[in-house]
Coordinates of C-alpha atoms in Angstrom, one line a residue:
M277 CA -22.1 37.8 1.4
E278 CA -19.1 35.6 0.6
T279 CA -18.9 34.1 -2.8
L280 CA -18.3 30.4 -3.3
R281 CA -14.8 31.2 -4.5
Q282 CA -14.0 33.1 -1.3
R283 CA -15.3 30.3 0.8
L284 CA -13.0 27.8 -1.0
V285 CA -9.9 29.9 -0.5
L286 CA -7.5 28.5 2.2
H287 CA -6.5 31.3 4.6
P288 CA -2.9 31.5 5.7
H289 CA -1.9 31.0 9.4
P290 CA 0.9 32.9 11.1
G291 CA 4.4 31.7 10.0
S292 CA 3.0 30.0 6.9
F293 CA 4.6 30.6 3.6
T294 CA 1.2 31.6 2.3
A295 CA 1.5 34.8 4.4
E296 CA 4.1 36.2 1.9
G297 CA 1.9 37.9 -0.6
D298 CA 2.4 36.5 -4.1
S299 CA 3.8 33.2 -2.7
A300 CA 0.3 32.4 -1.5
R301 CA -0.2 30.6 -4.8
W302 CA 2.8 28.4 -4.0
S303 CA 1.9 27.0 -0.6
N304 CA -0.7 26.3 2.1
K305 CA -0.6 24.8 5.6
D306 CA -0.4 21.2 4.3
L307 CA 2.3 22.1 1.7
D308 CA 4.5 23.9 4.2
P309 CA 7.4 21.9 5.8
V310 CA 6.0 19.8 8.6
A311 CA 6.8 21.3 12.0
Q312 CA 8.8 19.1 14.4
E313 CA 5.9 18.8 16.9
D314 CA 3.7 17.4 14.1
K315 CA 6.2 14.7 13.2
K316 CA 4.5 11.8 15.1
W317 CA 5.4 8.7 13.0
E318 CA 7.8 6.6 14.9
W319 CA 10.2 4.1 13.3
Y320 CA 7.9 1.2 13.9
H321 CA 5.0 3.1 12.3
V322 CA 7.1 3.6 9.1
G323 CA 8.3 0.0 9.2
G324 CA 4.8 -1.2 9.9
F325 CA 3.7 0.8 6.9
W326 CA 5.4 -1.7 4.6
V327 CA 3.9 -4.7 6.5
A328 CA 0.5 -3.1 6.1
E329 CA 1.0 -1.9 2.5
G330 CA 2.4 -5.1 1.2
F331 CA -0.7 -7.2 2.0
N332 CA -3.1 -6.4 -0.9
V333 CA -4.7 -8.3 -3.7
A334 CA -2.6 -6.8 -6.5
Q335 CA 0.6 -7.7 -4.7
L336 CA -0.5 -11.3 -4.3
E337 CA -1.1 -11.5 -8.0
T338 CA 2.3 -10.2 -9.1
P339 CA 4.0 -13.5 -10.0
S340 CA 1.0 -14.6 -12.1
S341 CA 2.2 -12.9 -15.3
A342 CA 5.5 -14.6 -15.1
V343 CA 4.0 -18.1 -14.6
A344 CA 1.5 -17.4 -17.4
L345 CA 4.5 -16.7 -19.7
G346 CA 6.0 -20.1 -18.8
L347 CA 8.4 -19.2 -16.0
N348 CA 8.8 -21.7 -13.1
P349 CA 7.1 -20.2 -10.0
G350 CA 10.4 -20.7 -8.0
L351 CA 12.3 -18.7 -10.6
A352 CA 9.5 -16.1 -10.7
M353 CA 9.9 -15.6 -7.0
V354 CA 13.6 -14.9 -7.4
A355 CA 12.8 -12.3 -10.0
C356 CA 10.3 -10.7 -7.8
F357 CA 12.8 -10.5 -4.9
I358 CA 15.3 -8.8 -7.2
G359 CA 12.7 -6.3 -8.4
N360 CA 11.8 -5.5 -4.8
L361 CA 15.4 -5.0 -3.9
L362 CA 16.0 -2.6 -6.8
V363 CA 12.9 -0.4 -6.0
T364 CA 14.0 -0.3 -2.3
I365 CA 17.0 1.9 -3.1
P366 CA 15.0 4.9 -4.5
C367 CA 12.4 4.4 -1.7
C368 CA 15.2 4.9 0.8
S369 CA 16.2 8.1 -1.0
S370 CA 12.7 9.5 -1.1
A371 CA 12.1 8.6 2.5
Y372 CA 15.3 10.2 3.7
I373 CA 14.7 13.5 1.8
G374 CA 11.1 13.7 3.1
S375 CA 12.0 12.9 6.7
K376 CA 14.9 15.3 6.8
F377 CA 13.2 18.4 5.4
G378 CA 9.6 17.7 6.1
L379 CA 8.8 18.3 2.4
N380 CA 6.5 16.4 0.1
F381 CA 7.0 15.4 -3.5
P382 CA 5.5 18.5 -5.2
V383 CA 7.8 20.8 -3.3
V384 CA 11.0 18.7 -3.6
S385 CA 10.4 18.4 -7.4
R386 CA 10.6 22.2 -7.6
A387 CA 14.3 22.0 -6.9
S388 CA 15.0 19.9 -10.0
F389 CA 12.2 20.9 -12.4
G390 CA 11.8 24.5 -11.5
M391 CA 8.8 26.0 -9.7
R392 CA 6.6 25.8 -12.8
G393 CA 8.2 22.8 -14.3
A394 CA 7.3 20.8 -11.2
Y395 CA 3.7 20.7 -12.5
I396 CA 5.0 18.2 -15.1
A397 CA 6.1 15.9 -12.3
M398 CA 2.9 16.3 -10.4
V399 CA 0.7 15.5 -13.5
I400 CA 2.8 12.4 -14.2
R401 CA 2.2 11.0 -10.8
G402 CA -1.3 12.4 -10.2
V403 CA -3.0 10.9 -13.3
V404 CA -2.1 7.3 -12.5
C405 CA -3.1 7.7 -8.9
V406 CA -6.7 8.5 -9.9
I407 CA -6.9 5.5 -12.2
W408 CA -5.5 3.1 -9.6
M409 CA -7.8 4.6 -7.0
G410 CA -10.7 3.4 -9.1
V411 CA -9.2 0.1 -10.0
Q412 CA -8.2 -0.7 -6.4
S413 CA -11.7 0.3 -5.3
S414 CA -13.1 -2.2 -7.8
V415 CA -10.9 -4.9 -6.2
G416 CA -12.2 -3.9 -2.8
G417 CA -15.7 -4.2 -4.2
N418 CA -14.9 -7.9 -4.9
A419 CA -13.9 -8.3 -1.3
V420 CA -17.3 -6.8 -0.2
R421 CA -19.0 -9.3 -2.5
C422 CA -17.2 -12.2 -0.7
M423 CA -18.7 -10.8 2.6
I424 CA -22.3 -10.4 1.2
Q425 CA -22.3 -13.8 -0.6
A426 CA -21.1 -15.5 2.6
I427 CA -24.2 -14.1 4.4
W428 CA -26.6 -14.5 1.5
P429 CA -25.4 -17.1 -1.0
S430 CA -28.3 -16.1 -3.3
F431 CA -26.6 -12.8 -3.8
K432 CA -24.5 -14.5 -6.5
H433 CA -27.6 -14.6 -8.7
W434 CA -29.2 -11.3 -7.5
H435 CA -30.5 -9.3 -10.5
V436 CA -27.6 -10.7 -12.6
D437 CA -29.4 -9.7 -15.8
S438 CA -30.7 -6.3 -14.7
L439 CA -27.9 -4.4 -16.4
P440 CA -27.1 -4.6 -20.2
A441 CA -23.9 -6.3 -21.4
S442 CA -22.6 -2.9 -22.4
A443 CA -22.4 -1.9 -18.8
A444 CA -19.6 -4.4 -18.3
I445 CA -20.6 -5.0 -14.7
S446 CA -23.4 -7.0 -13.0
A447 CA -25.7 -5.6 -10.4
P448 CA -24.1 -7.5 -7.5
D449 CA -20.7 -6.2 -8.5
L450 CA -21.9 -2.6 -8.9
L451 CA -23.6 -2.7 -5.5
S452 CA -20.4 -4.2 -3.9
F453 CA -18.3 -1.6 -5.5
S454 CA -20.6 1.2 -4.2
I455 CA -20.6 -0.2 -0.7
F456 CA -16.8 -0.4 -0.7
W457 CA -16.6 3.2 -2.0
I458 CA -18.8 4.3 0.9
L459 CA -16.9 2.4 3.5
Q460 CA -13.7 3.8 2.2
F461 CA -14.8 7.4 2.2
P462 CA -14.6 8.2 6.0
F463 CA -10.9 7.1 6.0
L464 CA -10.2 10.0 3.6
W465 CA -11.0 12.5 6.5
L466 CA -8.2 11.1 8.7
S467 CA -5.0 13.1 8.8
V468 CA -1.8 11.4 7.8
N469 CA -0.7 11.4 11.4
T470 CA -3.9 9.6 12.4
L471 CA -3.5 7.1 9.6
R472 CA -0.4 5.6 11.4
W473 CA -2.7 4.0 14.0
M474 CA -4.9 2.4 11.3
F475 CA -1.7 0.9 9.7
M476 CA -0.7 -0.5 13.1
V477 CA -4.1 -2.3 13.3
K478 CA -3.3 -3.7 9.9
V479 CA 0.2 -4.7 11.0
I480 CA -1.2 -6.6 13.9
V481 CA -4.1 -8.4 12.1
M482 CA -2.8 -9.1 8.6
P483 CA 0.2 -11.2 9.4
F484 CA -2.0 -13.6 11.3
F485 CA -4.4 -13.6 8.3
G486 CA -1.5 -14.3 6.0
V487 CA -0.3 -17.3 8.1
A488 CA -3.9 -18.6 8.1
L489 CA -4.2 -18.4 4.3
F490 CA -0.7 -20.0 4.0
T491 CA -1.7 -22.9 6.3
W492 CA -5.0 -23.4 4.5
A493 CA -3.2 -23.5 1.1
L494 CA -0.7 -26.1 2.2
T495 CA -3.2 -28.2 4.1
A496 CA -5.9 -28.2 1.3
A497 CA -3.3 -29.1 -1.4
N498 CA -1.4 -31.6 0.8
G499 CA 1.8 -29.7 0.1
W500 CA 3.1 -27.2 -2.4
G501 CA 1.0 -28.7 -5.3
P502 CA 2.2 -29.4 -8.8
L503 CA 2.4 -25.8 -9.8
F504 CA 5.9 -25.4 -8.2
S505 CA 7.2 -28.5 -10.1
I506 CA 6.4 -27.2 -13.6
P507 CA 9.5 -26.6 -15.8
N508 CA 10.4 -23.4 -17.5
D509 CA 8.6 -23.3 -20.9
V510 CA 8.7 -19.9 -22.6
S511 CA 8.9 -21.2 -26.2
H512 CA 5.4 -19.9 -27.1
T513 CA 6.6 -16.3 -26.3
G514 CA 9.4 -16.3 -28.9
W515 CA 11.8 -15.2 -26.2
N516 CA 14.2 -17.0 -23.9
V517 CA 14.1 -17.5 -20.2
A518 CA 16.3 -14.5 -19.5
Y519 CA 13.9 -12.2 -21.2
V520 CA 10.9 -13.4 -19.3
F521 CA 12.9 -13.3 -16.1
C522 CA 13.8 -9.6 -16.7
S523 CA 10.1 -8.9 -17.5
T524 CA 9.2 -10.4 -14.1
I525 CA 11.7 -8.1 -12.4
T526 CA 10.0 -5.1 -14.0
A527 CA 6.5 -6.4 -13.1
A528 CA 7.6 -6.6 -9.4
I529 CA 9.0 -3.1 -9.6
S530 CA 5.8 -1.9 -11.2
S531 CA 3.8 -2.9 -8.1
N532 CA 5.8 -0.5 -5.9
A533 CA 7.2 2.0 -8.4
T534 CA 5.0 4.8 -7.2
F535 CA 6.3 4.4 -3.6
A536 CA 9.8 5.2 -4.8
I537 CA 8.3 8.7 -5.3
N538 CA 5.5 8.6 -2.7
M539 CA 7.5 7.8 0.5
G540 CA 8.5 11.3 1.2
D541 CA 4.8 12.2 1.5
I542 CA 4.7 9.8 4.4
T543 CA 8.1 10.1 6.1
R544 CA 7.8 13.9 6.2
Y545 CA 5.8 13.1 9.3
A546 CA 8.5 10.8 10.8
H547 CA 10.0 11.8 14.1
D548 CA 13.3 10.0 13.6
R549 CA 14.6 10.7 10.2
H550 CA 17.4 8.2 10.4
R551 CA 15.3 5.2 11.2
S552 CA 12.5 6.2 8.9
W553 CA 14.6 5.7 5.8
Q554 CA 16.2 2.6 7.2
M555 CA 12.8 1.0 7.7
Q556 CA 12.4 1.0 3.9
L557 CA 14.6 -2.1 4.0
A558 CA 11.5 -4.0 5.1
L559 CA 10.1 -3.6 1.6
P560 CA 11.9 -6.5 -0.2
V561 CA 11.2 -8.9 2.7
V562 CA 7.5 -8.1 3.1
M563 CA 6.7 -7.8 -0.6
T564 CA 8.4 -11.1 -1.5
L565 CA 6.6 -13.0 1.3
T566 CA 3.3 -11.6 0.1
E567 CA 4.1 -12.7 -3.5
L568 CA 5.0 -16.1 -2.2
L569 CA 1.7 -16.4 -0.4
G570 CA -0.1 -15.5 -3.7
T571 CA 1.8 -18.2 -5.5
V572 CA 1.1 -20.9 -2.9
M573 CA -2.6 -20.0 -3.0
A574 CA -2.7 -20.3 -6.8
A575 CA -0.9 -23.7 -6.5
S576 CA -3.4 -25.0 -4.0
A577 CA -6.3 -23.8 -6.2
Q578 CA -4.9 -25.9 -9.0
V579 CA -5.2 -29.0 -6.7
V580 CA -8.4 -28.3 -5.0
Y581 CA -10.5 -26.6 -7.8
G582 CA -8.7 -27.9 -10.8
Q583 CA -7.6 -24.5 -12.1
V584 CA -4.9 -21.9 -11.3
L585 CA -6.6 -18.9 -9.7
W586 CA -4.2 -16.0 -9.1
N587 CA -6.8 -13.7 -7.6
P588 CA -7.2 -14.8 -4.0
L589 CA -10.7 -13.4 -3.9
S590 CA -11.7 -15.8 -6.6
V591 CA -10.4 -18.6 -4.4
I592 CA -12.3 -17.3 -1.4
L593 CA -15.6 -17.2 -3.3
L594 CA -15.3 -21.0 -3.9
W595 CA -14.9 -21.7 -0.2
T596 CA -17.8 -23.6 1.4
N597 CA -17.0 -22.4 4.9
R598 CA -19.2 -19.3 4.9
P599 CA -17.9 -17.7 8.2
A600 CA -14.3 -18.1 6.9
Q601 CA -15.4 -16.6 3.6
F602 CA -16.9 -13.6 5.3
F603 CA -14.0 -12.8 7.5
A604 CA -11.5 -13.3 4.7
G605 CA -13.5 -10.8 2.6
L606 CA -13.7 -8.4 5.6
L607 CA -9.9 -8.4 6.1
F608 CA -9.2 -8.0 2.4
C609 CA -11.6 -5.1 2.3
F610 CA -9.9 -3.4 5.2
A611 CA -6.5 -4.1 3.6
N612 CA -7.5 -2.6 0.3
I613 CA -8.9 0.6 2.0
M614 CA -5.5 1.2 3.7
T615 CA -3.6 0.5 0.5
N616 CA -5.9 2.8 -1.5
V617 CA -5.7 5.7 0.9
A618 CA -1.9 5.6 1.4
G619 CA -0.9 4.6 -2.1
N620 CA -3.4 6.6 -4.2
S621 CA -5.5 9.3 -2.4
V622 CA -2.7 10.8 -0.3
P623 CA -0.2 11.1 -3.2
F624 CA -2.9 12.5 -5.5
A625 CA -4.0 15.0 -2.9
N626 CA -0.4 16.2 -2.6
D627 CA -0.1 16.6 -6.3
L628 CA -3.4 18.5 -6.7
M629 CA -2.4 20.6 -3.7
G630 CA 0.9 21.5 -5.4
I631 CA -1.0 22.7 -8.5
F632 CA -3.8 24.5 -6.7
P633 CA -2.4 25.4 -3.2
R634 CA -4.8 28.3 -2.8
Y635 CA -7.9 26.0 -2.9
I636 CA -6.7 22.4 -2.2
N637 CA -5.4 20.8 1.0
I638 CA -4.8 17.2 1.8
R639 CA -8.4 16.4 2.8
R640 CA -10.0 18.1 -0.2
G641 CA -7.6 16.5 -2.6
Q642 CA -8.3 13.0 -1.2
I643 CA -12.1 13.6 -1.5
I644 CA -11.6 14.7 -5.2
C645 CA -9.5 11.6 -5.8
A646 CA -12.3 9.3 -4.5
I647 CA -14.9 11.1 -6.6
L648 CA -12.8 10.8 -9.7
G649 CA -12.0 7.2 -8.9
F650 CA -15.7 6.4 -9.1
A651 CA -16.4 8.7 -12.1
I652 CA -13.9 6.9 -14.4
C653 CA -16.0 3.6 -14.0
P654 CA -13.0 1.4 -13.4
W655 CA -15.0 -1.8 -14.2
L656 CA -15.0 -0.6 -17.8
I657 CA -11.2 -0.3 -17.7
Q658 CA -10.9 -3.8 -16.3
A659 CA -13.5 -5.4 -18.7
K660 CA -13.0 -3.6 -22.0
A661 CA -9.7 -1.8 -22.0
Q662 CA -7.0 -4.4 -21.8
R663 CA -4.7 -2.2 -23.8
F664 CA -5.2 0.6 -21.3
L665 CA -4.3 -1.8 -18.5
G666 CA -1.2 -2.6 -20.5
F667 CA -0.4 1.1 -20.4
L668 CA -0.9 1.2 -16.6
N669 CA 1.5 -1.7 -16.2
G670 CA 3.9 0.1 -18.4
Y671 CA 3.6 3.4 -16.6
T672 CA 7.1 2.7 -15.1
V673 CA 8.3 4.2 -18.4
F674 CA 7.5 7.6 -16.8
L675 CA 8.1 6.8 -13.1
G676 CA 11.6 5.4 -13.6
P677 CA 13.0 8.5 -15.3
L678 CA 11.2 10.7 -12.8
I679 CA 12.7 9.1 -9.7
G680 CA 16.1 8.9 -11.6
L681 CA 16.1 12.6 -12.0
L682 CA 15.2 13.3 -8.4
V683 CA 17.9 11.0 -7.2
S684 CA 20.5 12.6 -9.5
D685 CA 19.5 16.1 -8.5
Y686 CA 19.8 15.5 -4.7
W687 CA 22.7 13.1 -4.5
L688 CA 24.9 13.9 -7.5
V689 CA 24.2 17.5 -8.4
R690 CA 23.6 18.9 -4.9
R691 CA 25.7 16.1 -3.2
G692 CA 23.2 15.8 -0.4
K693 CA 23.8 19.3 0.9
G694 CA 20.1 20.1 1.0
F695 CA 17.8 22.8 -0.2
D696 CA 17.2 26.5 0.4
I697 CA 13.8 25.9 1.9
R698 CA 12.4 29.4 1.6
S699 CA 13.4 29.6 -2.1
L700 CA 11.3 26.6 -2.8
Y701 CA 8.2 28.7 -2.1
R702 CA 9.3 32.0 -3.7
P703 CA 8.8 32.7 -7.4
G704 CA 10.7 35.2 -9.5
N705 CA 14.4 35.4 -9.0
S706 CA 14.6 32.5 -6.5
L707 CA 17.2 29.8 -6.6
Y708 CA 14.7 27.4 -8.2
W709 CA 13.1 29.6 -10.8
Y710 CA 15.6 28.8 -13.5
T711 CA 14.2 29.9 -16.9
A712 CA 10.7 31.4 -16.5
G713 CA 10.1 28.8 -13.8
F714 CA 11.3 25.8 -15.8
N715 CA 14.6 23.9 -15.6
P716 CA 15.2 22.9 -19.3
R717 CA 17.9 20.5 -18.4
A718 CA 15.4 18.4 -16.3
I719 CA 12.9 18.3 -19.2
V720 CA 15.7 17.2 -21.7
A721 CA 16.9 14.5 -19.3
M722 CA 13.4 13.2 -18.8
L723 CA 12.8 13.0 -22.6
V724 CA 16.1 11.2 -23.1
G725 CA 15.0 8.6 -20.5
I726 CA 11.5 8.2 -21.8
V727 CA 11.6 8.4 -25.6
P728 CA 13.6 5.2 -26.3
L729 CA 11.1 3.3 -24.2
V730 CA 8.0 4.5 -26.0
P731 CA 8.1 2.0 -28.9
G732 CA 8.3 -0.9 -26.4
L733 CA 5.4 0.6 -24.4
A734 CA 3.3 1.0 -27.6
H735 CA 4.0 -2.7 -28.5
S736 CA 3.0 -3.8 -25.0
I737 CA -0.3 -2.0 -25.4
N738 CA -0.9 -3.2 -28.9
P739 CA 1.1 -6.3 -29.9
L740 CA 0.0 -5.8 -33.5
L741 CA 2.3 -2.8 -33.9
K742 CA 5.5 -3.6 -35.6
V743 CA 8.4 -2.7 -33.3
S744 CA 12.0 -3.8 -33.6
R745 CA 13.1 -6.7 -31.4
A746 CA 15.8 -4.4 -29.9
A747 CA 13.2 -1.9 -28.8
Q748 CA 11.2 -4.7 -27.2
A749 CA 14.2 -6.1 -25.4
Y750 CA 15.2 -2.6 -24.1
Y751 CA 11.7 -2.1 -22.8
T752 CA 12.0 -5.3 -20.8
M753 CA 13.8 -3.4 -18.0
S754 CA 11.9 -0.1 -18.6
W755 CA 12.0 1.2 -15.1
L756 CA 15.7 0.6 -14.5
D757 CA 16.7 1.7 -18.0
G758 CA 14.8 5.0 -17.7
L759 CA 16.0 5.6 -14.2
V760 CA 19.7 5.1 -15.1
V761 CA 19.6 7.0 -18.4
T762 CA 17.8 10.0 -16.9
L763 CA 20.1 10.0 -13.8
V764 CA 23.3 10.1 -15.9
T765 CA 21.9 12.5 -18.5
Y766 CA 20.8 15.0 -15.9
Y767 CA 24.2 14.9 -14.1
L768 CA 26.0 15.4 -17.4
L769 CA 23.9 18.3 -18.3
Y770 CA 24.8 19.9 -15.0
L771 CA 28.5 19.4 -15.7
I772 CA 28.1 21.0 -19.1
F773 CA 25.6 23.7 -18.2
P774 CA 26.0 24.2 -14.5
W775 CA 23.7 26.2 -12.3
K776 CA 23.7 27.5 -8.8
V777 CA 23.0 24.7 -6.3
D778 CA 24.5 25.9 -3.0
P779 CA 21.7 26.7 -0.6
N780 CA 21.8 29.8 1.5
D781 CA 19.4 28.6 4.2
V782 CA 19.0 24.9 4.9
L783 CA 16.7 23.1 7.2
D784 CA 18.9 20.5 9.0
G785 CA 16.1 18.1 9.8
E786 CA 15.8 18.9 13.5
D787 CA 14.7 22.6 13.5
D788 CA 11.6 24.2 12.0
V789 CA 11.6 26.8 9.3
E790 CA 9.2 29.7 9.1
A791 CA 8.3 31.7 6.1
V792 CA 8.1 35.2 7.7
V793 CA 11.6 36.2 8.7
D794 CA 10.6 39.1 10.9
E795 CA 7.6 37.4 12.6
T796 CA 7.4 37.8 16.3
V797 CA 5.5 35.3 18.4
V798 CA 4.4 36.2 22.0
E799 CA 4.2 33.3 24.4
N800 CA 2.0 33.1 27.5
E801 CA 1.3 36.8 27.4
G802 CA 4.8 37.5 28.6
E803 CA 7.7 39.3 27.0
K804 CA 9.4 36.3 25.6
T805 CA 9.6 36.5 21.8
K806 CA 11.3 34.7 19.0
H807 CA 12.3 35.9 15.6
G808 CA 12.4 33.8 12.4

């Protein structure tokens, strides 16, 4: 009788890197390079990804922090556009590398960190994915509440006192969260290739929905509203306009910082590697338009309801048109499901798969992510842990240096020549084993990029901490500072302590690579064979 452990083991298939004995602990079918026939994302799927991904509640709320600090909404939009432009550059890099080699982030990071050191990179990205999975599910639960309340208005008062105050959530909100979590679960079973069709549905529907919301906002407020006419007033912050402007740039980057790393996990399935990275140029346009919509809705709420409401779901709950309220909640629910799957569950699954390839594939990793996203009780994070949310918003302290190192490794150190694909899956004396599986230069470069930003991060989490004004100012552009410092440091360490980077066997982006060099494949019961 098979034990549970034996049942959980993922068995290798012919031609897989898991068929090479000890390297079975370094790969599985989903971790192998994507074969050319499995690359089904066309350029319009990749471009549509950004149209679909950009429309979510969190993105609509991005300019809110800037306006709350006293920045004029128009100037806040300029800052958001600059931030979106900056994050587009590394997104193009990640998309290019993923589409050219068919590799995901965990495998690519082995080239720079070392095969064991790559676990550091996977943990950095994986932890935040679980937390945001839960938080975004909580936001999706609010959309479900809009739908239920539109059908049964009394739901607003349904068992509101059933749970104690310590629960930090009401019964209606808990039920709405649970329903969203259940609705989201089946989408985790879809393959990444299948997901492209779901994104195309979102691409077709959500722009019309956005135009409808924009039209309602302008019509209800009889114009732009007074919000856009307010002057800059940042005197209460103790800083000048330039400081708040830079903070807004970082806030805009924070909304998409993970995609600067994640895009390779999507574009590895892209059929046309050239257009797939070029489609990243849609990011600044789509994201800025979404942020503009959020600002216009907040401005209209100021006129119609007498208060600035940055959360569009809060605005929708105040609508008296119940059918409109229901369909708006439905579309936001669908939008958040797609955002959560692509932005959180798929990246986490790749990271967990990179750490435990013998037992975890994409599907299992996504299911684990969803379970953990529920288990962390995200409503407690939102209700009681404002400092922890400050940490999440400041997580670019780690993501900036991480993407900076990856960009430096491929474009400066390796000069875009590529990787030795087979060595990325072979331990021991491989090209990417370095020192006991770690590249100490990568670790040093990451520390150099992260450490100077830690005081500013600590102060953003707890403003009572005494931190120098210089440290706070440096933290203002945390993502960009960490990226540039790590990028330069890693390259300088290569020049001072060089290592071998020339690949012996490169996948050129058009051909497939197999792990077993002497494998023979028989086709159609004939004599035709091919050798790896």
